[in-house]
mmCIF file with all atom_site columns, C-alpha atoms in Angstrom:
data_model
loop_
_atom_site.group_PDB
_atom_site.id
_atom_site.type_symbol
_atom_site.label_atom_id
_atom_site.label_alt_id
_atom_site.label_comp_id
_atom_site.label_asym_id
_atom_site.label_entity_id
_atom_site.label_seq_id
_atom_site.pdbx_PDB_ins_code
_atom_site.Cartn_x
_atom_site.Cartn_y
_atom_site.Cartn_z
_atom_site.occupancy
_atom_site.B_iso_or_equiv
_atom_site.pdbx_formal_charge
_atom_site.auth_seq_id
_atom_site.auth_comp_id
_atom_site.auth_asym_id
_atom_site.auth_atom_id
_atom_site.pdbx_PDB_model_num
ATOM 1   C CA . UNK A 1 1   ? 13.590  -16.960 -0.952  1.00 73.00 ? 204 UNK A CA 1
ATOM 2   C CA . UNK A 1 2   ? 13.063  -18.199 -4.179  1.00 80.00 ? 205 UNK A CA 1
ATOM 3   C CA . UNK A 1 3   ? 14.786  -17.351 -6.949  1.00 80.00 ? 206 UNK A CA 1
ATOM 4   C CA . UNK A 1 4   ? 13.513  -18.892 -9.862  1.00 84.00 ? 207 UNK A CA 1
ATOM 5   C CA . UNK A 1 5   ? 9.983   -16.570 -9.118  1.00 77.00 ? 208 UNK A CA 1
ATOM 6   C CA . UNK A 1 6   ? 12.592  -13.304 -8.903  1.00 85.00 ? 209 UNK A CA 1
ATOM 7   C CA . UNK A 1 7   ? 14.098  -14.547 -12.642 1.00 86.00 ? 210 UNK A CA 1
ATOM 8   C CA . UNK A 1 8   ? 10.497  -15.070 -13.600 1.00 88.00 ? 211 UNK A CA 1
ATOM 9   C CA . UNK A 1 9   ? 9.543   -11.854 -12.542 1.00 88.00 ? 212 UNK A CA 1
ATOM 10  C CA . UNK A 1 10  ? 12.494  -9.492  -13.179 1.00 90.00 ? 213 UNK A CA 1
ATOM 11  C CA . UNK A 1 11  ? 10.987  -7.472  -16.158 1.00 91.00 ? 214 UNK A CA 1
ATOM 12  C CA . UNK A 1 12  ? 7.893   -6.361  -13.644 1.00 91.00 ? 215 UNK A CA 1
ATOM 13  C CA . UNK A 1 13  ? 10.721  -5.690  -10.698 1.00 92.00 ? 216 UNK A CA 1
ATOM 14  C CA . UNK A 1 14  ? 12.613  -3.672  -13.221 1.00 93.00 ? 217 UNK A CA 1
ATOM 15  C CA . UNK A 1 15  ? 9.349   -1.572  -14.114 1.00 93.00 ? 218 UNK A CA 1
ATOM 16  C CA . UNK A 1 16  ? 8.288   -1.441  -10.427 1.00 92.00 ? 219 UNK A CA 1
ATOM 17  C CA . UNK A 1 17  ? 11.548  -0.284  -9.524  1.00 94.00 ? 220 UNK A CA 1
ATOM 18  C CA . UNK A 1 18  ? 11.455  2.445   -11.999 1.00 93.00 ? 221 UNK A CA 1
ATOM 19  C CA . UNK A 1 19  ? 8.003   3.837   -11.006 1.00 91.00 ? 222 UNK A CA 1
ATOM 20  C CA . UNK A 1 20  ? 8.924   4.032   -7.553  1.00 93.00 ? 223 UNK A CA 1
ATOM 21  C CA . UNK A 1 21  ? 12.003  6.452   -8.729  1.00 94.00 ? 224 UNK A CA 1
ATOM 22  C CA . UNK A 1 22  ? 9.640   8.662   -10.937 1.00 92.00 ? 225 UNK A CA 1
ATOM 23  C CA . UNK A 1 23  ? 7.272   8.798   -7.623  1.00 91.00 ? 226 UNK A CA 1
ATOM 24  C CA . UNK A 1 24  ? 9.583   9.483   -5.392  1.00 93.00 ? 227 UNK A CA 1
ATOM 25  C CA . UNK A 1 25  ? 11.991  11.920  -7.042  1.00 94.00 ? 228 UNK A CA 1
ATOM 26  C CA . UNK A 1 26  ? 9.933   14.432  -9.298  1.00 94.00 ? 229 UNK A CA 1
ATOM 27  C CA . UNK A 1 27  ? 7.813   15.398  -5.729  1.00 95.00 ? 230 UNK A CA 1
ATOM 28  C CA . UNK A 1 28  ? 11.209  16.507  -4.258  1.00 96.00 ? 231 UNK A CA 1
ATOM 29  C CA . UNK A 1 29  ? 12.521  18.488  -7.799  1.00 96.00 ? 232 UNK A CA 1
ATOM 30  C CA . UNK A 1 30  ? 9.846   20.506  -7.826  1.00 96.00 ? 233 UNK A CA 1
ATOM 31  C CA . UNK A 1 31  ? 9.363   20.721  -3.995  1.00 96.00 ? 234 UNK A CA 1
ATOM 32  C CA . UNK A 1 32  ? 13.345  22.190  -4.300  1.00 95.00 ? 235 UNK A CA 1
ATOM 33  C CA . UNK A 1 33  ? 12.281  24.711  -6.826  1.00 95.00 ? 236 UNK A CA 1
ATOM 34  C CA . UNK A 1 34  ? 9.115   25.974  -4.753  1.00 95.00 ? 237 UNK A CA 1
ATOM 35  C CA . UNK A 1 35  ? 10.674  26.111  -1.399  1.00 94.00 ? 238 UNK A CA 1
ATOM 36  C CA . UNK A 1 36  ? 13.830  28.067  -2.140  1.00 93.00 ? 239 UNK A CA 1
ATOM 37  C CA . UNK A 1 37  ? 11.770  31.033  -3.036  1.00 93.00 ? 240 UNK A CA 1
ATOM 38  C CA . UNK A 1 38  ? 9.262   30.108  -0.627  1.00 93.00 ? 241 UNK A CA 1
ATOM 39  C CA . UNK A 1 39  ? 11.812  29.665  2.602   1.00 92.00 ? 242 UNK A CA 1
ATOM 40  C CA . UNK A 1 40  ? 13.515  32.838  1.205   1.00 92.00 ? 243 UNK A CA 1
ATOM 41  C CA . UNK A 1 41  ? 9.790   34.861  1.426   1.00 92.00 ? 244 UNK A CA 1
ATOM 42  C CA . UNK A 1 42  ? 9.276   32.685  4.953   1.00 92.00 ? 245 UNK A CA 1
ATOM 43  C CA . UNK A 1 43  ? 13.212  34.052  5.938   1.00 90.00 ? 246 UNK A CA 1
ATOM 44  C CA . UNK A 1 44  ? 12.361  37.612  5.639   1.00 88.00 ? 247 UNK A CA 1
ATOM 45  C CA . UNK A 1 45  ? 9.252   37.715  7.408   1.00 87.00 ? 248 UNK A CA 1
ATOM 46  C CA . UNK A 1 46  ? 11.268  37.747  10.423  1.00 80.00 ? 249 UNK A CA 1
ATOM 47  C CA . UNK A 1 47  ? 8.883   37.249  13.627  1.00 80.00 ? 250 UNK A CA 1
ATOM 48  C CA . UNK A 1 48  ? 6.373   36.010  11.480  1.00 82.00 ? 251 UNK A CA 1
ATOM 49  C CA . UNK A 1 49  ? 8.135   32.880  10.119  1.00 87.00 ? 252 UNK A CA 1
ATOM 50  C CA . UNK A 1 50  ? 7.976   30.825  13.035  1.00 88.00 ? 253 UNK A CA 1
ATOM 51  C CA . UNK A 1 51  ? 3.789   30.277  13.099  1.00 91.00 ? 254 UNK A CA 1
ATOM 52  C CA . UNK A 1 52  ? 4.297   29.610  9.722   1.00 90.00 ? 255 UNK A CA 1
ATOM 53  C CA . UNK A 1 53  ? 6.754   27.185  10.009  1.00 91.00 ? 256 UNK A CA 1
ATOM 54  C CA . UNK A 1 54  ? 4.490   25.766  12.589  1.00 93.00 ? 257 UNK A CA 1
ATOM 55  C CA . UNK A 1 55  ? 1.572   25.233  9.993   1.00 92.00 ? 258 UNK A CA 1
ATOM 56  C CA . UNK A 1 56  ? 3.992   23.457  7.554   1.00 91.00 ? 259 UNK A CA 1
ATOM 57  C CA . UNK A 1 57  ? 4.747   21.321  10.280  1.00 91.00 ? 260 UNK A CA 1
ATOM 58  C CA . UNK A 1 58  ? 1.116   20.582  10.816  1.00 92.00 ? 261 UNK A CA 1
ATOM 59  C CA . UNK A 1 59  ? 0.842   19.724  7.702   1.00 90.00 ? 262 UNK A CA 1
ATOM 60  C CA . UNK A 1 60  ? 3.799   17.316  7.186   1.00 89.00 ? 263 UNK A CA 1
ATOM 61  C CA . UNK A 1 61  ? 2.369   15.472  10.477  1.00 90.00 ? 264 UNK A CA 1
ATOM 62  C CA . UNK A 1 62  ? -0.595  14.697  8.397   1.00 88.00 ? 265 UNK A CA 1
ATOM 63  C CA . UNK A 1 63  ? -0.845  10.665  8.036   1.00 87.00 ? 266 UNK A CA 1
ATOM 64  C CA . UNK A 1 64  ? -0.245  9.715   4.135   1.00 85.00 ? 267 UNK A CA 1
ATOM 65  C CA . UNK A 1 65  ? -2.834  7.641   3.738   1.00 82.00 ? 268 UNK A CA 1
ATOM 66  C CA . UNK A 1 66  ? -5.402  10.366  4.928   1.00 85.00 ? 269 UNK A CA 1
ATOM 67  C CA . UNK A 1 67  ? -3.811  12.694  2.224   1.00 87.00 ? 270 UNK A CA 1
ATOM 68  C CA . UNK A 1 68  ? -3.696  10.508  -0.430  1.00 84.00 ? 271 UNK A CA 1
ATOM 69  C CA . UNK A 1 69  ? -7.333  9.590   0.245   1.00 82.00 ? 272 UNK A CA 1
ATOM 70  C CA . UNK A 1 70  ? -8.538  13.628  0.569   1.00 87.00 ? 273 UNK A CA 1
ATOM 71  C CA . UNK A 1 71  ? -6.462  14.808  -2.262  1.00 86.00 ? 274 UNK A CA 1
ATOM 72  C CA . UNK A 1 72  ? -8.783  13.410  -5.120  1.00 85.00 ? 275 UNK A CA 1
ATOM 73  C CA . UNK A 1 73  ? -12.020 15.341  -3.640  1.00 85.00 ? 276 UNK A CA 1
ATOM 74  C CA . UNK A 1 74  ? -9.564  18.537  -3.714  1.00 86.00 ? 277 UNK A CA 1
ATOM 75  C CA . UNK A 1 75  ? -8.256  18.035  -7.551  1.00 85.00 ? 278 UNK A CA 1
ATOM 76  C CA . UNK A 1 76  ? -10.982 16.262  -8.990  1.00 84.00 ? 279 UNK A CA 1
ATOM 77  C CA . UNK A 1 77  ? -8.947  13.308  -9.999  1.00 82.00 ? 280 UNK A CA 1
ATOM 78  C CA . UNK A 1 78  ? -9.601  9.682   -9.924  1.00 82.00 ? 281 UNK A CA 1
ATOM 79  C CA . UNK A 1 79  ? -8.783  8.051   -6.782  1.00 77.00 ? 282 UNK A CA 1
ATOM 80  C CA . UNK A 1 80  ? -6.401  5.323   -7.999  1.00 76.00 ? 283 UNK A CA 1
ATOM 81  C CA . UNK A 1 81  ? -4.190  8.096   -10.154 1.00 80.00 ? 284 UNK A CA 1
ATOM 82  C CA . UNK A 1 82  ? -1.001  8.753   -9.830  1.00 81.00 ? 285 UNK A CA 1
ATOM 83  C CA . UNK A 1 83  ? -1.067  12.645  -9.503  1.00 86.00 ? 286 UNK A CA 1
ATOM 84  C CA . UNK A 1 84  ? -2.667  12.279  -6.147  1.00 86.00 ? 287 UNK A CA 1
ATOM 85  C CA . UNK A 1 85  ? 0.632   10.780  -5.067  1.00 88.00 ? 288 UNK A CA 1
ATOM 86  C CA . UNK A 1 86  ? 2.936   13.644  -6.883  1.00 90.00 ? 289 UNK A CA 1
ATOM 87  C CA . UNK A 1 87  ? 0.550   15.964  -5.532  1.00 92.00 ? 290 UNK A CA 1
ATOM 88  C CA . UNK A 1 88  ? 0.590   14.757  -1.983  1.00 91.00 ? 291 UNK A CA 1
ATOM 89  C CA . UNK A 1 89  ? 4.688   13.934  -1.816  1.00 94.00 ? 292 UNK A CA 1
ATOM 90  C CA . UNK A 1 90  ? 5.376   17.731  -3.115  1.00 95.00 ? 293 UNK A CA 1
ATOM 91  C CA . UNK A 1 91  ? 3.348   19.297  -0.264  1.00 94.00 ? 294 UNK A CA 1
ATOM 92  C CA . UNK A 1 92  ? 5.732   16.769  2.083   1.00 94.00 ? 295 UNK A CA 1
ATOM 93  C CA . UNK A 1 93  ? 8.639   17.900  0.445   1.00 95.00 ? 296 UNK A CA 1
ATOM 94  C CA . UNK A 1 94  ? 8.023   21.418  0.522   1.00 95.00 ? 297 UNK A CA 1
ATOM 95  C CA . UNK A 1 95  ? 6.631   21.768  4.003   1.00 94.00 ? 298 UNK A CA 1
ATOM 96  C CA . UNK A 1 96  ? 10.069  19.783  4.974   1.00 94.00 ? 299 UNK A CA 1
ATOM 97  C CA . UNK A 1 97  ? 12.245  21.496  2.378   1.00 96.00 ? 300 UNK A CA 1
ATOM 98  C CA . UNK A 1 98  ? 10.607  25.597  3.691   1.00 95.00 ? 301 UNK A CA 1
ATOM 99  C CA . UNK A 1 99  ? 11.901  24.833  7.303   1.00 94.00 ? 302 UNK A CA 1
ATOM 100 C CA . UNK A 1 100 ? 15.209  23.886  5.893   1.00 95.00 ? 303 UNK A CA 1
ATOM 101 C CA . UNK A 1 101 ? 15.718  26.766  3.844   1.00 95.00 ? 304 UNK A CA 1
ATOM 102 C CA . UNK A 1 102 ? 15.090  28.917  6.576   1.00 94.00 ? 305 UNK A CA 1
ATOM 103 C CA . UNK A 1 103 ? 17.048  27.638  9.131   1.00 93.00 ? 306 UNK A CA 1
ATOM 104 C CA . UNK A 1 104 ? 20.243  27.476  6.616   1.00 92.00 ? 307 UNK A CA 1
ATOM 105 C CA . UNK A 1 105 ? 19.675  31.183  5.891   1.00 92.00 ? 308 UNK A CA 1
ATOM 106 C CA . UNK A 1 106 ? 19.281  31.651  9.734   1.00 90.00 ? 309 UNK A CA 1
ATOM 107 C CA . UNK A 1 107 ? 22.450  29.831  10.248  1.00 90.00 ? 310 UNK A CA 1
ATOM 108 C CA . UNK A 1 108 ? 24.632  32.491  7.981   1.00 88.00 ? 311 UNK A CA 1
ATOM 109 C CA . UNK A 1 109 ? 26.408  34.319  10.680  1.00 87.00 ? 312 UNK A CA 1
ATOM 110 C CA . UNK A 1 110 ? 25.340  38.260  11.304  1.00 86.00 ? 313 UNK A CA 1
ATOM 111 C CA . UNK A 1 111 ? 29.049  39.772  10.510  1.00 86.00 ? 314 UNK A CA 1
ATOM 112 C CA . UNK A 1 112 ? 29.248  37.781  7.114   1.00 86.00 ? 315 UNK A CA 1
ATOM 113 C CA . UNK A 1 113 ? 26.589  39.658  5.574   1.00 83.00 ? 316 UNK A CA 1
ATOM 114 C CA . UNK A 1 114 ? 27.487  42.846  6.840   1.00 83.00 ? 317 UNK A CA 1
ATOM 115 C CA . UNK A 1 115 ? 30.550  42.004  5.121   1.00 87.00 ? 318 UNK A CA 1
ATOM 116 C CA . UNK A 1 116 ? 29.128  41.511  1.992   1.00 83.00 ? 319 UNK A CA 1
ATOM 117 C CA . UNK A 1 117 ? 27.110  44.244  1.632   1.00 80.00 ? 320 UNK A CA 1
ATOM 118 C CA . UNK A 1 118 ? 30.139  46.302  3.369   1.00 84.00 ? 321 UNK A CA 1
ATOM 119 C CA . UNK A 1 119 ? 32.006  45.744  -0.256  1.00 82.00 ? 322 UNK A CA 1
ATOM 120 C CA . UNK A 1 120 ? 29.324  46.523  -2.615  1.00 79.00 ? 323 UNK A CA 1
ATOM 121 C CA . UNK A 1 121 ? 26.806  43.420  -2.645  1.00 81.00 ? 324 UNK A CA 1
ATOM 122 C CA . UNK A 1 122 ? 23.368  44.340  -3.277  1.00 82.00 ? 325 UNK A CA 1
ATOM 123 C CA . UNK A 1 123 ? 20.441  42.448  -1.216  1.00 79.00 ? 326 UNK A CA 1
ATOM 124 C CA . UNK A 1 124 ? 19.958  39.823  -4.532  1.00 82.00 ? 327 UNK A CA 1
ATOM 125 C CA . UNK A 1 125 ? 23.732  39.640  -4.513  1.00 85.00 ? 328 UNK A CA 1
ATOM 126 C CA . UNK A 1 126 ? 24.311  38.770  -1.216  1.00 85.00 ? 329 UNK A CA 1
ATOM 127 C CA . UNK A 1 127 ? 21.637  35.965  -1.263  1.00 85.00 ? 330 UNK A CA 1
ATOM 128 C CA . UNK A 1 128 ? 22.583  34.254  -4.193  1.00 84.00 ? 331 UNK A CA 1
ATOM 129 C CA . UNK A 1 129 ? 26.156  34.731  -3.880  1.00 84.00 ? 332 UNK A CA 1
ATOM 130 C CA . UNK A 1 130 ? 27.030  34.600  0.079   1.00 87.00 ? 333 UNK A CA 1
ATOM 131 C CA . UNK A 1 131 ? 23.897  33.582  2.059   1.00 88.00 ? 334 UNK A CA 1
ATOM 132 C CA . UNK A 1 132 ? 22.497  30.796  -0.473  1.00 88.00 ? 335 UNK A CA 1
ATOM 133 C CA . UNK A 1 133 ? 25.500  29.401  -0.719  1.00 88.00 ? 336 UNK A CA 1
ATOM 134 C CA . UNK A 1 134 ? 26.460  28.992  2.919   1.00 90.00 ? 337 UNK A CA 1
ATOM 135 C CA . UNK A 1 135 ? 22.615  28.032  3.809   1.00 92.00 ? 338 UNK A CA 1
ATOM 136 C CA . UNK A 1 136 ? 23.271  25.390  0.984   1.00 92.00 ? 339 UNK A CA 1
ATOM 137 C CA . UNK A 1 137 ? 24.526  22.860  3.905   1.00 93.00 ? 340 UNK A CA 1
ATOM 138 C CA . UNK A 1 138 ? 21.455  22.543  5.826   1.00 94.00 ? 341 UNK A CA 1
ATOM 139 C CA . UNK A 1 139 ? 19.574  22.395  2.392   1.00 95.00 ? 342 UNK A CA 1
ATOM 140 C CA . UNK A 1 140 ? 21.155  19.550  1.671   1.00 95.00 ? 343 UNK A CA 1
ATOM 141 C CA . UNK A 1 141 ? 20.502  17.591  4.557   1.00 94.00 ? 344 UNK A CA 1
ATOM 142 C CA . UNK A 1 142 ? 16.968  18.669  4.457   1.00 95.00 ? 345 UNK A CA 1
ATOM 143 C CA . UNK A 1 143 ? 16.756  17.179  0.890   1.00 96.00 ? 346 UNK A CA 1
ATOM 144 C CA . UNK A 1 144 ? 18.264  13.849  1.689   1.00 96.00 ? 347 UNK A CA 1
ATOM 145 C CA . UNK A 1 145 ? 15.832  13.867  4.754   1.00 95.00 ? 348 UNK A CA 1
ATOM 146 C CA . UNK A 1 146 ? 12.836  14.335  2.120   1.00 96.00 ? 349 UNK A CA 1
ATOM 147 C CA . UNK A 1 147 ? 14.317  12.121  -0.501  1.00 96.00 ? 350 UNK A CA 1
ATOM 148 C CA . UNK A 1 148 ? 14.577  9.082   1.652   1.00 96.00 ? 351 UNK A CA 1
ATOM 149 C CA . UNK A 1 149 ? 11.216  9.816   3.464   1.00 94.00 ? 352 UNK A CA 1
ATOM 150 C CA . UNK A 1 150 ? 9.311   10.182  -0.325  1.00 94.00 ? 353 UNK A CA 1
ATOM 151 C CA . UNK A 1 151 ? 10.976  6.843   -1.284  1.00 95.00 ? 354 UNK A CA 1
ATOM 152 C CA . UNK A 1 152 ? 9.226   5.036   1.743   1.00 92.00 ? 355 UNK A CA 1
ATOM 153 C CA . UNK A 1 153 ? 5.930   6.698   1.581   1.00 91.00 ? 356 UNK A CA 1
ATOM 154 C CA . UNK A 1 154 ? 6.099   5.619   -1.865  1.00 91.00 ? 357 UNK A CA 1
ATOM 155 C CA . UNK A 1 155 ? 5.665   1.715   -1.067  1.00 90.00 ? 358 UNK A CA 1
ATOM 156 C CA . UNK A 1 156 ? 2.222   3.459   0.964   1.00 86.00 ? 359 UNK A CA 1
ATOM 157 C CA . UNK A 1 157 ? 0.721   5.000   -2.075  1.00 84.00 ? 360 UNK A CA 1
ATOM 158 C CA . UNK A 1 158 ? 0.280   2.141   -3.366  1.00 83.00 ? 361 UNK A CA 1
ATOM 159 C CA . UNK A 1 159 ? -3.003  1.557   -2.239  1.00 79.00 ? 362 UNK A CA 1
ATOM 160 C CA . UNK A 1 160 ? -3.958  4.395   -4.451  1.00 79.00 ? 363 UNK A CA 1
ATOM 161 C CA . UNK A 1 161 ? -1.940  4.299   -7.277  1.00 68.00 ? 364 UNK A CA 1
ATOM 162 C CA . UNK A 1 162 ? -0.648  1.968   -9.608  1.00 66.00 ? 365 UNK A CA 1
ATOM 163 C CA . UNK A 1 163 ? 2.728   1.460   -9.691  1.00 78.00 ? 366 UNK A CA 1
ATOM 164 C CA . UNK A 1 164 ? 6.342   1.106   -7.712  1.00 87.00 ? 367 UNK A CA 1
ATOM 165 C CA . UNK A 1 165 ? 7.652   -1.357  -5.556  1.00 89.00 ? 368 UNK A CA 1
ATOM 166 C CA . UNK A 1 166 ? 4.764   -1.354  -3.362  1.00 88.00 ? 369 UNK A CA 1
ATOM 167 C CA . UNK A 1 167 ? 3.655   -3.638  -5.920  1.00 89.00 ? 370 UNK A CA 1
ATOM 168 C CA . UNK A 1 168 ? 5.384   -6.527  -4.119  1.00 90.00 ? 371 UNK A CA 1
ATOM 169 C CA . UNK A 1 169 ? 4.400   -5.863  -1.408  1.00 88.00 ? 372 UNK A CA 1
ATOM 170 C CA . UNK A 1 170 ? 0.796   -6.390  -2.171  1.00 85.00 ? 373 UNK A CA 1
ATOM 171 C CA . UNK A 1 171 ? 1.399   -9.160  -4.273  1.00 83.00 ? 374 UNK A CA 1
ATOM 172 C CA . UNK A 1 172 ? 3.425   -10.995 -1.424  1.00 85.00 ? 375 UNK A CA 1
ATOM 173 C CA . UNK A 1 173 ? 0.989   -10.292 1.085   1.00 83.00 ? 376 UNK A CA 1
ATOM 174 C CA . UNK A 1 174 ? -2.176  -10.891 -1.231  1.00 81.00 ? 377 UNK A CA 1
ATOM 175 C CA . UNK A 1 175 ? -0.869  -14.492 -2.240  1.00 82.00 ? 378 UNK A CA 1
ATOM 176 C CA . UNK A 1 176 ? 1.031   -14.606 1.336   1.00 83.00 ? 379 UNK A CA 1
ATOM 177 C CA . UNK A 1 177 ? 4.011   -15.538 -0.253  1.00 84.00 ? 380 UNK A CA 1
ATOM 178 C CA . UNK A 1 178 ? 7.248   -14.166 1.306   1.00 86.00 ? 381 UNK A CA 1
ATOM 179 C CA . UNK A 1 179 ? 9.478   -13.691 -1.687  1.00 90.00 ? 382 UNK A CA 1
ATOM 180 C CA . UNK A 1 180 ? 8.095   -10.269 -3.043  1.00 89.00 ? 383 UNK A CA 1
ATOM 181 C CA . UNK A 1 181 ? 8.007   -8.983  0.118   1.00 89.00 ? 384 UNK A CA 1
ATOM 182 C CA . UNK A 1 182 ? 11.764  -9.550  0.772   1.00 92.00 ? 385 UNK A CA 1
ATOM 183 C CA . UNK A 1 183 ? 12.492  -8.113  -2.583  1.00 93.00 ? 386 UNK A CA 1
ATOM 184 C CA . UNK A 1 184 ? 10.577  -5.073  -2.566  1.00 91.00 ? 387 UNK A CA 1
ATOM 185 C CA . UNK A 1 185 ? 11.758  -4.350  1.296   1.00 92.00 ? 388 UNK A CA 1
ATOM 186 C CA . UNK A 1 186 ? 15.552  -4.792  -0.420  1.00 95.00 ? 389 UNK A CA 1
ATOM 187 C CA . UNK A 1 187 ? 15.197  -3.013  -3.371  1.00 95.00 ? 390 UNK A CA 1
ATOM 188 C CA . UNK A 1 188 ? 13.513  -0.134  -1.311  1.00 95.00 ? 391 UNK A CA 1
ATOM 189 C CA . UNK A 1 189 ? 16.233  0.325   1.450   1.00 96.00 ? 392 UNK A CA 1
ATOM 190 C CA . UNK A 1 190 ? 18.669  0.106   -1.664  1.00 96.00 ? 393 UNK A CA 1
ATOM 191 C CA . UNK A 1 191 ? 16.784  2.922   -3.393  1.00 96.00 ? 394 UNK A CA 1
ATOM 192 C CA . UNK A 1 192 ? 16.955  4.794   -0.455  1.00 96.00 ? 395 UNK A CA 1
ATOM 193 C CA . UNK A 1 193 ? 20.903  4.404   0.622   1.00 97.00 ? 396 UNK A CA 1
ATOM 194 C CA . UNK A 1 194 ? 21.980  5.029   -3.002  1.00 97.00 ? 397 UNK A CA 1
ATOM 195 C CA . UNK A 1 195 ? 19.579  8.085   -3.259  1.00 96.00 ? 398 UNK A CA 1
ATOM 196 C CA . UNK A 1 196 ? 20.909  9.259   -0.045  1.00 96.00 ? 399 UNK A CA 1
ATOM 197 C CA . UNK A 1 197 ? 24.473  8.453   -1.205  1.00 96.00 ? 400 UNK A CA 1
ATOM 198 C CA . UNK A 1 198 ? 24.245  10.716  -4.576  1.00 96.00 ? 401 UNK A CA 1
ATOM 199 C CA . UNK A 1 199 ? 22.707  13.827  -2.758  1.00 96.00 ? 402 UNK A CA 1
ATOM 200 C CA . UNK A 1 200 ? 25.527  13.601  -0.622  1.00 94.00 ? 403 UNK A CA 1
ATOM 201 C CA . UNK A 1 201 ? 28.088  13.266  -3.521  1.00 94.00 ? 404 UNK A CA 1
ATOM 202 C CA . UNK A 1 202 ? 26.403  16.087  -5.382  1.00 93.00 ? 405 UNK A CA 1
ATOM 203 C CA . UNK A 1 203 ? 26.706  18.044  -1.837  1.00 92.00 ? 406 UNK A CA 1
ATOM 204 C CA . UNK A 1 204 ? 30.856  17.426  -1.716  1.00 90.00 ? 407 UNK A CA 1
ATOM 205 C CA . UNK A 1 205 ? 30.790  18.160  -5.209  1.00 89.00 ? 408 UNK A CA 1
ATOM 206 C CA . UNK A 1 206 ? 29.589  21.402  -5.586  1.00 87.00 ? 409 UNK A CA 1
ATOM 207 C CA . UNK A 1 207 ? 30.239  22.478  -1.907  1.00 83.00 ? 410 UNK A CA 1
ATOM 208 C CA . UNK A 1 208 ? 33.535  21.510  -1.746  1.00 78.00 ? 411 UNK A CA 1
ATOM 209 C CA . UNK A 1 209 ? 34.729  24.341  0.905   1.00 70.00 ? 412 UNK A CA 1
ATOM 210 C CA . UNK A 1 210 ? 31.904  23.095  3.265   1.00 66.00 ? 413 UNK A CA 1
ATOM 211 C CA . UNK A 1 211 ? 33.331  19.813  3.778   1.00 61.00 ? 414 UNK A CA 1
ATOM 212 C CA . UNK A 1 212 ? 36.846  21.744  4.097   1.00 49.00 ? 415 UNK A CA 1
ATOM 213 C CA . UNK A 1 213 ? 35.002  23.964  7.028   1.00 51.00 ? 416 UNK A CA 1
ATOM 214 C CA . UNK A 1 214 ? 33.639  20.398  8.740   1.00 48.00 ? 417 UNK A CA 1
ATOM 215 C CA . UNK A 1 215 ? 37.002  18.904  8.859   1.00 39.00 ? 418 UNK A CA 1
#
C-alpha cells in the first residue's frame, strides 16, 4: 500500500467517490418512484402478475455489460455516456424493486383489509394508509438489496462511462499497480455498508412499529 500515491491522489478519490454515489443512487430514486405504482398495477392483476414478474426477472438476469453495451443503439446516445449507465441501473432497480412491491402487498394479511374497509376505508385509503404501510417492510429490504447491487455494478460501468471508483480500478490494473485497486475495492464495500446502514436507519425510523412487531 502506498500512501504517499493515496495523499497524492485524494482530490481524484474524492471526485471518484462522488460519481460513483450519483451513479448508483439516482437509478434506485427513480426506480422507487416507478415501481410503487408499477408493483401496485402488477398487485392487482392477480393471476396475471406472476408471468410478469417472470419477465422482470428475465430481464434483471441480463449480464451488465451486455446492457450497457445495447443501450446506446436503443437511445441513440454515445457509447461512453453516462445516461447509458442511469438508464441501464433504473431498469435493474425497477425490475428488482416491482417484485418487491408485490410480494409486500401480498404479505398484508386477508382479515386486515377486510378490516379496513369494514370501518369506512375506501380502496385508495386502504392502500396508502394500511396495505402500503405494512408492505413497506419487504420494500425496504428490496431497496437495500438494489442499492448495494447498483453500487457494485457501478465499478462495471466503467468501461462505458466516465466516472466513479471504477476509475481505480482501471488505473491499478492498467499501470498494474496494486494501490488503486485496494482503495477503490475499500472505498466500494464502504459505500455499500454505509448505504445499506442508512436505508436501514431510515426503515426503523419511519417504521418504528415494524421493528416493535419483529421483536
Amino acid at each position: 500500500m502506498n500512501w504517499g500515491w493515496i495523499q497524492n491522489n485524494l482530490p481524484d478519490i474524492a471526485s471518484f467517490l462522488g460519481q460513483h454515489v450519483v451513479l448508483a443512487v439516482l437509478p434506485v430514486l427513480a426506480a422507487l418512484v416507478i415501481a410503487l405504482p408499477l408493483g401496485y398495477l402488477v398487485h392487482r392483476t392477480g393471476k396475471g402478475a406472476n408471468p410478469i414478474l417472470a419477465v422482470l426477472g428475465v430481464i434483471y438476469s441480463i449480464p451488465s455489460l451486455a446492457l450497457f453495451v445495447a443501450l446506446p443503439v436503443l437511445l441513440g446516445t454515445r457509447i461512453l455516456d453516462p445516461v447509458n449507465v442511469a438508464v441501464a441501473l433504473t431498469i435493474y432497480s425497477v425490475a428488482l424493486l416491482v417484485r418487491s412491491v408485490v410480494d409486500g402487498l401480498r404479505s398484508v394479511p386477508w382479515d386486515v383489509k377486510q378490516s379496513a374497509s369494514a370501518v369506512g376505508f375506501s380502496r385508495w385509503g386502504r392502500l396508502l394508509r394500511v396495505e402500503l404501510p405494512l408492505a413497506m417492510p419487504v420494500v425496504f429490504a428490496g431497496l437495500r438489496v438494489v442499492t448495494v447491487s447498483n453500487i457494485a455494478l457501478v465499478t462495471v460501468a466503467v468501461l462505458v462511462a466516465s466516472g466513479g471508483l471504477g476509475q481505480l480500478f482501471l488505473r491499478g490494473y492498467n499501470s498494474i499497480f496494486y494501490t488503486p485497486l485496494i482503495v477503490g475495492l475499500v472505498l466500494t464495500v464502504a459505500l455499500a455498508l454505509l448505504a445499506d446502514a442508512i436505508i436501514l436507519l431510515i426503515q426503523r425510523g419511519t417504521l418504528p412499529w415494524a421493528r416493535g412487531r419483529r421483536a
